[in-house]
Amino acid sequence: MAATDVDDDQLLKSFLAEVSEAERDNEVLRILGCFKLNPFEHLKLSFDSSADEVKKQYRKLSLLVHPDKCKHPQAQEAFSALAKAQQLLLDPQERGYILDQVTAAKEELRAKRKKELKKDSASKIKSQVDEGKYEEQYERSEEFQKQLIIKVREILTDKEWRRRKMQMRISEEEGRLKKDEEETKEMWKRKREHEEKWEETRDQRVSSWRDFMKTGKKSRKGEIKPPKLKTEDPNKSYVQRPVKRA
């Protein structure tokens, strides 16, 4: 281990030994009160902090609110929030996404600043004379950094809201497709059951048809048949009755 690392560890231990319980509790409350979508806020870091700075700051703050050291009832929650913040900032994809929103926020603030300078001739002239240094100094100012944090919150909130709405629509569509699939399966199931029953009664239907062909259609029980015609002349369609002569 390098000498500088040993010195840092000694300083950190000395610092933590001097921290009071009240300070630990305040740090827990600060972490839990941070904007949840911005891990830089959880670690109290600027947007241009390096990966090494992220690791170093995480170690310092995590020891400060560690449940074994801090008696606050929400210490574990704060500790977990710091761990998640470090994970996001050390992940290239997640870090890149957040920094993209920071860039978008800066562009919006710069456009707003440009409109304001048009109304302020003195500031406009100064900006032109300094060849951009005036604006660079302004962006390093505390005022600009506060505006940047607020604007980043707005953009991240809007992005997250859109993401959740899209996820909700995807879930609804997946639910609809699943329902359609279940209904289709049920329809084919009923069709197979019908075909199976039809096949099971095949022999019975064939036997009934053969009996019908042999004996003809049977009369229904209690059915009255019409009387047969009795006639001497086969060409007559009426019944020939005998006539009594006097």
PDB file of C-alpha atoms in Angstrom:
ATOM      1  CA  MET A   1       0.000   0.000   0.000  1.00  0.00           C
ATOM      2  CA  ALA A   2       1.376   3.441  -0.944  1.00  0.00           C
ATOM      3  CA  ALA A   3       2.276   5.970   1.733  1.00  0.00           C
ATOM      4  CA  THR A   4      -0.417   8.360   0.541  1.00  0.00           C
ATOM      5  CA  ASP A   5      -3.081   5.646   0.954  1.00  0.00           C
ATOM      6  CA  VAL A   6      -1.915   4.988   4.523  1.00  0.00           C
ATOM      7  CA  ASP A   7      -2.040   8.690   5.321  1.00  0.00           C
ATOM      8  CA  ASP A   8      -5.564   8.930   3.849  1.00  0.00           C
ATOM      9  CA  ASP A   9      -6.732   6.000   5.972  1.00  0.00           C
ATOM     10  CA  GLN A  10      -5.304   7.556   9.134  1.00  0.00           C
ATOM     11  CA  LEU A  11      -6.935  10.889   8.359  1.00  0.00           C
ATOM     12  CA  LEU A  12     -10.247   9.189   7.652  1.00  0.00           C
ATOM     13  CA  LYS A  13     -10.159   7.229  10.914  1.00  0.00           C
ATOM     14  CA  SER A  14      -9.265  10.376  12.809  1.00  0.00           C
ATOM     15  CA  PHE A  15     -12.105  12.252  11.148  1.00  0.00           C
ATOM     16  CA  LEU A  16     -14.664   9.538  11.897  1.00  0.00           C
ATOM     17  CA  ALA A  17     -13.538   9.409  15.530  1.00  0.00           C
ATOM     18  CA  GLU A  18     -14.381  13.087  15.896  1.00  0.00           C
ATOM     19  CA  VAL A  19     -17.778  12.854  14.217  1.00  0.00           C
ATOM     20  CA  SER A  20     -20.627  13.130  16.677  1.00  0.00           C
ATOM     21  CA  GLU A  21     -23.821  11.096  16.577  1.00  0.00           C
ATOM     22  CA  ALA A  22     -25.750  14.203  15.590  1.00  0.00           C
ATOM     23  CA  GLU A  23     -23.544  14.688  12.523  1.00  0.00           C
ATOM     24  CA  ARG A  24     -24.097  11.078  11.501  1.00  0.00           C
ATOM     25  CA  ASP A  25     -27.855  11.521  11.842  1.00  0.00           C
ATOM     26  CA  ASN A  26     -27.748  14.727   9.796  1.00  0.00           C
ATOM     27  CA  GLU A  27     -25.853  12.940   7.035  1.00  0.00           C
ATOM     28  CA  VAL A  28     -28.459  10.164   6.988  1.00  0.00           C
ATOM     29  CA  LEU A  29     -31.211  12.747   6.587  1.00  0.00           C
ATOM     30  CA  ARG A  30     -29.270  14.567   3.869  1.00  0.00           C
ATOM     31  CA  ILE A  31     -28.798  11.390   1.839  1.00  0.00           C
ATOM     32  CA  LEU A  32     -32.446  10.389   2.161  1.00  0.00           C
ATOM     33  CA  GLY A  33     -33.515  13.896   1.160  1.00  0.00           C
ATOM     34  CA  CYS A  34     -31.490  13.853  -2.065  1.00  0.00           C
ATOM     35  CA  PHE A  35     -33.065  13.782  -5.505  1.00  0.00           C
ATOM     36  CA  LYS A  36     -33.348  10.033  -6.116  1.00  0.00           C
ATOM     37  CA  LEU A  37     -32.444  10.110  -9.818  1.00  0.00           C
ATOM     38  CA  ASN A  38     -29.132  11.947  -9.404  1.00  0.00           C
ATOM     39  CA  PRO A  39     -26.379   9.817  -7.779  1.00  0.00           C
ATOM     40  CA  PHE A  40     -23.982  12.780  -7.828  1.00  0.00           C
ATOM     41  CA  GLU A  41     -26.172  14.454  -5.209  1.00  0.00           C
ATOM     42  CA  HIS A  42     -26.077  11.422  -2.920  1.00  0.00           C
ATOM     43  CA  LEU A  43     -22.283  11.473  -2.916  1.00  0.00           C
ATOM     44  CA  LYS A  44     -22.007  15.282  -2.816  1.00  0.00           C
ATOM     45  CA  LEU A  45     -19.937  15.321  -5.988  1.00  0.00           C
ATOM     46  CA  SER A  46     -19.775  17.636  -8.994  1.00  0.00           C
ATOM     47  CA  PHE A  47     -20.762  16.332 -12.409  1.00  0.00           C
ATOM     48  CA  ASP A  48     -17.145  16.244 -13.604  1.00  0.00           C
ATOM     49  CA  SER A  49     -15.911  13.989 -10.765  1.00  0.00           C
ATOM     50  CA  SER A  50     -13.690  11.073 -11.762  1.00  0.00           C
ATOM     51  CA  ALA A  51     -14.239   7.398 -10.944  1.00  0.00           C
ATOM     52  CA  ASP A  52     -11.502   7.542  -8.299  1.00  0.00           C
ATOM     53  CA  GLU A  53     -13.209  10.504  -6.651  1.00  0.00           C
ATOM     54  CA  VAL A  54     -16.472   8.550  -6.631  1.00  0.00           C
ATOM     55  CA  LYS A  55     -14.846   5.598  -4.859  1.00  0.00           C
ATOM     56  CA  LYS A  56     -13.079   7.800  -2.327  1.00  0.00           C
ATOM     57  CA  GLN A  57     -16.200   9.821  -1.490  1.00  0.00           C
ATOM     58  CA  TYR A  58     -18.312   6.682  -1.210  1.00  0.00           C
ATOM     59  CA  ARG A  59     -15.888   5.152   1.284  1.00  0.00           C
ATOM     60  CA  LYS A  60     -15.943   8.281   3.424  1.00  0.00           C
ATOM     61  CA  LEU A  61     -19.727   8.714   3.467  1.00  0.00           C
ATOM     62  CA  SER A  62     -20.557   5.011   3.767  1.00  0.00           C
ATOM     63  CA  LEU A  63     -18.413   4.711   6.895  1.00  0.00           C
ATOM     64  CA  LEU A  64     -20.152   7.785   8.264  1.00  0.00           C
ATOM     65  CA  VAL A  65     -23.659   6.291   7.987  1.00  0.00           C
ATOM     66  CA  HIS A  66     -22.823   2.597   8.300  1.00  0.00           C
ATOM     67  CA  PRO A  67     -25.501   0.867  10.443  1.00  0.00           C
ATOM     68  CA  ASP A  68     -22.771  -0.515  12.733  1.00  0.00           C
ATOM     69  CA  LYS A  69     -21.532   3.014  13.447  1.00  0.00           C
ATOM     70  CA  CYS A  70     -24.692   5.100  13.141  1.00  0.00           C
ATOM     71  CA  LYS A  71     -27.674   4.576  15.466  1.00  0.00           C
ATOM     72  CA  HIS A  72     -30.186   6.389  13.264  1.00  0.00           C
ATOM     73  CA  PRO A  73     -33.157   4.075  12.432  1.00  0.00           C
ATOM     74  CA  GLN A  74     -32.790   4.822   8.707  1.00  0.00           C
ATOM     75  CA  ALA A  75     -29.010   4.370   8.572  1.00  0.00           C
ATOM     76  CA  GLN A  76     -29.328   1.158   6.545  1.00  0.00           C
ATOM     77  CA  GLU A  77     -31.530   2.912   3.981  1.00  0.00           C
ATOM     78  CA  ALA A  78     -29.000   5.743   3.613  1.00  0.00           C
ATOM     79  CA  PHE A  79     -26.134   3.261   3.371  1.00  0.00           C
ATOM     80  CA  SER A  80     -27.955   1.375   0.570  1.00  0.00           C
ATOM     81  CA  ALA A  81     -28.639   4.643  -1.278  1.00  0.00           C
ATOM     82  CA  LEU A  82     -24.912   5.465  -1.268  1.00  0.00           C
ATOM     83  CA  ALA A  83     -24.041   1.981  -2.537  1.00  0.00           C
ATOM     84  CA  LYS A  84     -26.512   2.348  -5.404  1.00  0.00           C
ATOM     85  CA  ALA A  85     -25.161   5.812  -6.248  1.00  0.00           C
ATOM     86  CA  GLN A  86     -21.610   4.474  -6.480  1.00  0.00           C
ATOM     87  CA  GLN A  87     -22.770   1.537  -8.608  1.00  0.00           C
ATOM     88  CA  LEU A  88     -24.479   3.878 -11.083  1.00  0.00           C
ATOM     89  CA  LEU A  89     -21.522   6.236 -11.371  1.00  0.00           C
ATOM     90  CA  LEU A  90     -19.038   3.411 -11.902  1.00  0.00           C
ATOM     91  CA  ASP A  91     -21.201   1.870 -14.620  1.00  0.00           C
ATOM     92  CA  PRO A  92     -20.123   3.460 -17.953  1.00  0.00           C
ATOM     93  CA  GLN A  93     -23.574   3.196 -19.509  1.00  0.00           C
ATOM     94  CA  GLU A  94     -25.466   4.610 -16.514  1.00  0.00           C
ATOM     95  CA  ARG A  95     -22.890   7.352 -15.968  1.00  0.00           C
ATOM     96  CA  GLY A  96     -23.003   8.235 -19.660  1.00  0.00           C
ATOM     97  CA  TYR A  97     -26.795   8.524 -19.564  1.00  0.00           C
ATOM     98  CA  ILE A  98     -26.694  10.929 -16.612  1.00  0.00           C
ATOM     99  CA  LEU A  99     -23.921  13.029 -18.147  1.00  0.00           C
ATOM    100  CA  ASP A 100     -25.925  13.247 -21.378  1.00  0.00           C
ATOM    101  CA  GLN A 101     -28.732  14.861 -19.382  1.00  0.00           C
ATOM    102  CA  VAL A 102     -26.204  17.200 -17.742  1.00  0.00           C
ATOM    103  CA  THR A 103     -25.036  18.266 -21.216  1.00  0.00           C
ATOM    104  CA  ALA A 104     -28.636  18.865 -22.292  1.00  0.00           C
ATOM    105  CA  ALA A 105     -29.228  20.947 -19.156  1.00  0.00           C
ATOM    106  CA  LYS A 106     -26.153  23.068 -19.863  1.00  0.00           C
ATOM    107  CA  GLU A 107     -27.316  23.708 -23.417  1.00  0.00           C
ATOM    108  CA  GLU A 108     -30.697  24.918 -22.180  1.00  0.00           C
ATOM    109  CA  LEU A 109     -29.089  27.211 -19.616  1.00  0.00           C
ATOM    110  CA  ARG A 110     -26.658  28.570 -22.207  1.00  0.00           C
ATOM    111  CA  ALA A 111     -29.513  29.327 -24.611  1.00  0.00           C
ATOM    112  CA  LYS A 112     -31.345  31.108 -21.812  1.00  0.00           C
ATOM    113  CA  ARG A 113     -28.179  33.022 -20.921  1.00  0.00           C
ATOM    114  CA  LYS A 114     -27.708  34.068 -24.541  1.00  0.00           C
ATOM    115  CA  LYS A 115     -31.189  35.590 -24.639  1.00  0.00           C
ATOM    116  CA  GLU A 116     -30.493  37.471 -21.431  1.00  0.00           C
ATOM    117  CA  LEU A 117     -27.214  38.877 -22.820  1.00  0.00           C
ATOM    118  CA  LYS A 118     -29.026  40.289 -25.821  1.00  0.00           C
ATOM    119  CA  LYS A 119     -30.920  42.552 -23.448  1.00  0.00           C
ATOM    120  CA  ASP A 120     -27.774  43.498 -21.535  1.00  0.00           C
ATOM    121  CA  SER A 121     -25.420  45.345 -23.930  1.00  0.00           C
ATOM    122  CA  ALA A 122     -22.592  45.757 -21.383  1.00  0.00           C
ATOM    123  CA  SER A 123     -22.467  42.021 -20.629  1.00  0.00           C
ATOM    124  CA  LYS A 124     -22.667  41.227 -24.340  1.00  0.00           C
ATOM    125  CA  ILE A 125     -19.695  43.473 -25.150  1.00  0.00           C
ATOM    126  CA  LYS A 126     -17.688  42.062 -22.246  1.00  0.00           C
ATOM    127  CA  SER A 127     -18.437  38.539 -23.415  1.00  0.00           C
ATOM    128  CA  GLN A 128     -17.215  39.332 -26.924  1.00  0.00           C
ATOM    129  CA  VAL A 129     -14.064  41.044 -25.691  1.00  0.00           C
ATOM    130  CA  ASP A 130     -13.112  38.175 -23.344  1.00  0.00           C
ATOM    131  CA  GLU A 131     -13.632  35.663 -26.177  1.00  0.00           C
ATOM    132  CA  GLY A 132     -15.719  33.279 -24.094  1.00  0.00           C
ATOM    133  CA  LYS A 133     -13.785  33.560 -20.832  1.00  0.00           C
ATOM    134  CA  TYR A 134     -16.605  35.599 -19.343  1.00  0.00           C
ATOM    135  CA  GLU A 135     -19.032  32.734 -19.955  1.00  0.00           C
ATOM    136  CA  GLU A 136     -16.577  30.135 -18.671  1.00  0.00           C
ATOM    137  CA  GLN A 137     -16.244  32.044 -15.418  1.00  0.00           C
ATOM    138  CA  TYR A 138     -20.013  32.304 -15.160  1.00  0.00           C
ATOM    139  CA  GLU A 139     -20.463  28.541 -15.632  1.00  0.00           C
ATOM    140  CA  ARG A 140     -18.014  27.912 -12.801  1.00  0.00           C
ATOM    141  CA  SER A 141     -19.955  30.225 -10.523  1.00  0.00           C
ATOM    142  CA  GLU A 142     -22.098  28.984  -7.661  1.00  0.00           C
ATOM    143  CA  GLU A 143     -25.182  30.561  -9.226  1.00  0.00           C
ATOM    144  CA  PHE A 144     -24.785  28.600 -12.464  1.00  0.00           C
ATOM    145  CA  GLN A 145     -24.074  25.337 -10.612  1.00  0.00           C
ATOM    146  CA  LYS A 146     -27.288  25.733  -8.605  1.00  0.00           C
ATOM    147  CA  GLN A 147     -29.266  26.359 -11.786  1.00  0.00           C
ATOM    148  CA  LEU A 148     -27.586  23.366 -13.405  1.00  0.00           C
ATOM    149  CA  ILE A 149     -28.575  21.031 -10.565  1.00  0.00           C
ATOM    150  CA  ILE A 150     -32.189  22.203 -10.775  1.00  0.00           C
ATOM    151  CA  LYS A 151     -32.279  21.854 -14.560  1.00  0.00           C
ATOM    152  CA  VAL A 152     -30.756  18.352 -14.404  1.00  0.00           C
ATOM    153  CA  ARG A 153     -33.468  17.375 -11.934  1.00  0.00           C
ATOM    154  CA  GLU A 154     -36.139  18.625 -14.327  1.00  0.00           C
ATOM    155  CA  ILE A 155     -34.716  16.722 -17.289  1.00  0.00           C
ATOM    156  CA  LEU A 156     -34.141  13.483 -15.368  1.00  0.00           C
ATOM    157  CA  THR A 157     -37.679  13.679 -13.959  1.00  0.00           C
ATOM    158  CA  ASP A 158     -39.144  14.168 -17.433  1.00  0.00           C
ATOM    159  CA  LYS A 159     -37.092  11.276 -18.844  1.00  0.00           C
ATOM    160  CA  GLU A 160     -38.097   8.964 -16.003  1.00  0.00           C
ATOM    161  CA  TRP A 161     -41.769   9.890 -16.383  1.00  0.00           C
ATOM    162  CA  ARG A 162     -41.633   9.118 -20.095  1.00  0.00           C
ATOM    163  CA  ARG A 163     -39.843   5.837 -19.403  1.00  0.00           C
ATOM    164  CA  ARG A 164     -42.484   4.764 -16.890  1.00  0.00           C
ATOM    165  CA  LYS A 165     -45.347   5.657 -19.233  1.00  0.00           C
ATOM    166  CA  MET A 166     -43.712   3.660 -22.004  1.00  0.00           C
ATOM    167  CA  GLN A 167     -43.172   0.741 -19.638  1.00  0.00           C
ATOM    168  CA  MET A 168     -46.825   0.911 -18.605  1.00  0.00           C
ATOM    169  CA  ARG A 169     -47.932   0.812 -22.245  1.00  0.00           C
ATOM    170  CA  ILE A 170     -45.623  -2.109 -22.940  1.00  0.00           C
ATOM    171  CA  SER A 171     -47.030  -3.972 -19.922  1.00  0.00           C
ATOM    172  CA  GLU A 172     -50.596  -3.304 -21.078  1.00  0.00           C
ATOM    173  CA  GLU A 173     -49.783  -4.548 -24.588  1.00  0.00           C
ATOM    174  CA  GLU A 174     -48.087  -7.646 -23.208  1.00  0.00           C
ATOM    175  CA  GLY A 175     -51.156  -8.280 -21.043  1.00  0.00           C
ATOM    176  CA  ARG A 176     -53.464  -7.940 -24.054  1.00  0.00           C
ATOM    177  CA  LEU A 177     -51.338 -10.297 -26.145  1.00  0.00           C
ATOM    178  CA  LYS A 178     -51.236 -12.812 -23.312  1.00  0.00           C
ATOM    179  CA  LYS A 179     -55.025 -12.667 -22.975  1.00  0.00           C
ATOM    180  CA  ASP A 180     -55.475 -13.181 -26.736  1.00  0.00           C
ATOM    181  CA  GLU A 181     -53.071 -16.110 -26.609  1.00  0.00           C
ATOM    182  CA  GLU A 182     -54.969 -17.724 -23.728  1.00  0.00           C
ATOM    183  CA  GLU A 183     -58.302 -17.260 -25.517  1.00  0.00           C
ATOM    184  CA  THR A 184     -56.857 -18.831 -28.685  1.00  0.00           C
ATOM    185  CA  LYS A 185     -55.524 -21.786 -26.700  1.00  0.00           C
ATOM    186  CA  GLU A 186     -58.918 -22.242 -25.036  1.00  0.00           C
ATOM    187  CA  MET A 187     -60.683 -22.168 -28.408  1.00  0.00           C
ATOM    188  CA  TRP A 188     -58.388 -24.860 -29.858  1.00  0.00           C
ATOM    189  CA  LYS A 189     -58.786 -26.905 -26.691  1.00  0.00           C
ATOM    190  CA  ARG A 190     -62.580 -26.871 -27.036  1.00  0.00           C
ATOM    191  CA  LYS A 191     -62.243 -27.780 -30.714  1.00  0.00           C
ATOM    192  CA  ARG A 192     -60.000 -30.759 -29.937  1.00  0.00           C
ATOM    193  CA  GLU A 193     -62.374 -31.957 -27.215  1.00  0.00           C
ATOM    194  CA  HIS A 194     -65.297 -31.749 -29.669  1.00  0.00           C
ATOM    195  CA  GLU A 195     -63.372 -33.706 -32.312  1.00  0.00           C
ATOM    196  CA  GLU A 196     -62.378 -36.348 -29.765  1.00  0.00           C
ATOM    197  CA  LYS A 197     -65.990 -36.799 -28.631  1.00  0.00           C
ATOM    198  CA  TRP A 198     -67.140 -36.991 -32.244  1.00  0.00           C
ATOM    199  CA  GLU A 199     -64.548 -39.683 -32.945  1.00  0.00           C
ATOM    200  CA  GLU A 200     -65.516 -41.619 -29.799  1.00  0.00           C
ATOM    201  CA  THR A 201     -69.153 -41.870 -30.963  1.00  0.00           C
ATOM    202  CA  ARG A 202     -68.220 -42.860 -34.527  1.00  0.00           C
ATOM    203  CA  ASP A 203     -68.955 -46.581 -34.091  1.00  0.00           C
ATOM    204  CA  GLN A 204     -72.280 -45.824 -32.441  1.00  0.00           C
ATOM    205  CA  ARG A 205     -73.292 -43.514 -35.278  1.00  0.00           C
ATOM    206  CA  VAL A 206     -72.277 -46.073 -37.924  1.00  0.00           C
ATOM    207  CA  SER A 207     -74.279 -48.811 -36.166  1.00  0.00           C
ATOM    208  CA  SER A 208     -77.355 -46.577 -35.918  1.00  0.00           C
ATOM    209  CA  TRP A 209     -77.151 -45.804 -39.630  1.00  0.00           C
ATOM    210  CA  ARG A 210     -76.908 -49.477 -40.535  1.00  0.00           C
ATOM    211  CA  ASP A 211     -79.952 -50.292 -38.413  1.00  0.00           C
ATOM    212  CA  PHE A 212     -81.876 -47.532 -40.124  1.00  0.00           C
ATOM    213  CA  MET A 213     -80.984 -48.806 -43.546  1.00  0.00           C
ATOM    214  CA  LYS A 214     -82.221 -52.310 -42.609  1.00  0.00           C
ATOM    215  CA  THR A 215     -85.479 -51.529 -40.829  1.00  0.00           C
ATOM    216  CA  GLY A 216     -86.389 -48.105 -42.131  1.00  0.00           C
ATOM    217  CA  LYS A 217     -87.586 -45.281 -40.042  1.00  0.00           C
ATOM    218  CA  LYS A 218     -89.387 -46.431 -36.931  1.00  0.00           C
ATOM    219  CA  SER A 219     -92.665 -44.834 -35.977  1.00  0.00           C
ATOM    220  CA  ARG A 220     -92.753 -42.901 -32.848  1.00  0.00           C
ATOM    221  CA  LYS A 221     -94.571 -44.376 -29.879  1.00  0.00           C
ATOM    222  CA  GLY A 222     -98.270 -43.356 -29.883  1.00  0.00           C
ATOM    223  CA  GLU A 223     -98.140 -42.010 -33.435  1.00  0.00           C
ATOM    224  CA  ILE A 224    -101.444 -42.532 -35.450  1.00  0.00           C
ATOM    225  CA  LYS A 225    -100.970 -43.697 -39.018  1.00  0.00           C
ATOM    226  CA  PRO A 226    -103.473 -42.602 -41.734  1.00  0.00           C
ATOM    227  CA  PRO A 227    -106.011 -45.317 -42.948  1.00  0.00           C
ATOM    228  CA  LYS A 228    -105.220 -47.264 -46.095  1.00  0.00           C
ATOM    229  CA  LEU A 229    -107.444 -46.577 -49.091  1.00  0.00           C
ATOM    230  CA  LYS A 230    -109.836 -49.388 -50.061  1.00  0.00           C
ATOM    231  CA  THR A 231    -110.944 -49.085 -53.656  1.00  0.00           C
ATOM    232  CA  GLU A 232    -112.060 -51.359 -56.515  1.00  0.00           C
ATOM    233  CA  ASP A 233    -110.633 -49.105 -59.132  1.00  0.00           C
ATOM    234  CA  PRO A 234    -106.945 -48.555 -58.758  1.00  0.00           C
ATOM    235  CA  ASN A 235    -107.347 -45.265 -60.651  1.00  0.00           C
ATOM    236  CA  LYS A 236    -109.739 -43.880 -58.041  1.00  0.00           C
ATOM    237  CA  SER A 237    -108.328 -41.980 -55.193  1.00  0.00           C
ATOM    238  CA  TYR A 238    -111.320 -42.419 -52.886  1.00  0.00           C
ATOM    239  CA  VAL A 239    -112.632 -45.334 -50.825  1.00  0.00           C
ATOM    240  CA  GLN A 240    -115.271 -47.475 -52.600  1.00  0.00           C
ATOM    241  CA  ARG A 241    -118.084 -48.246 -50.212  1.00  0.00           C
ATOM    242  CA  PRO A 242    -120.817 -50.890 -50.954  1.00  0.00           C
ATOM    243  CA  VAL A 243    -124.217 -49.482 -51.850  1.00  0.00           C
ATOM    244  CA  LYS A 244    -127.360 -51.052 -50.323  1.00  0.00           C
ATOM    245  CA  ARG A 245    -130.233 -51.546 -52.752  1.00  0.00           C
ATOM    246  CA  ALA A 246    -133.920 -51.567 -51.745  1.00  0.00           C
TER     247      ALA A 246
END
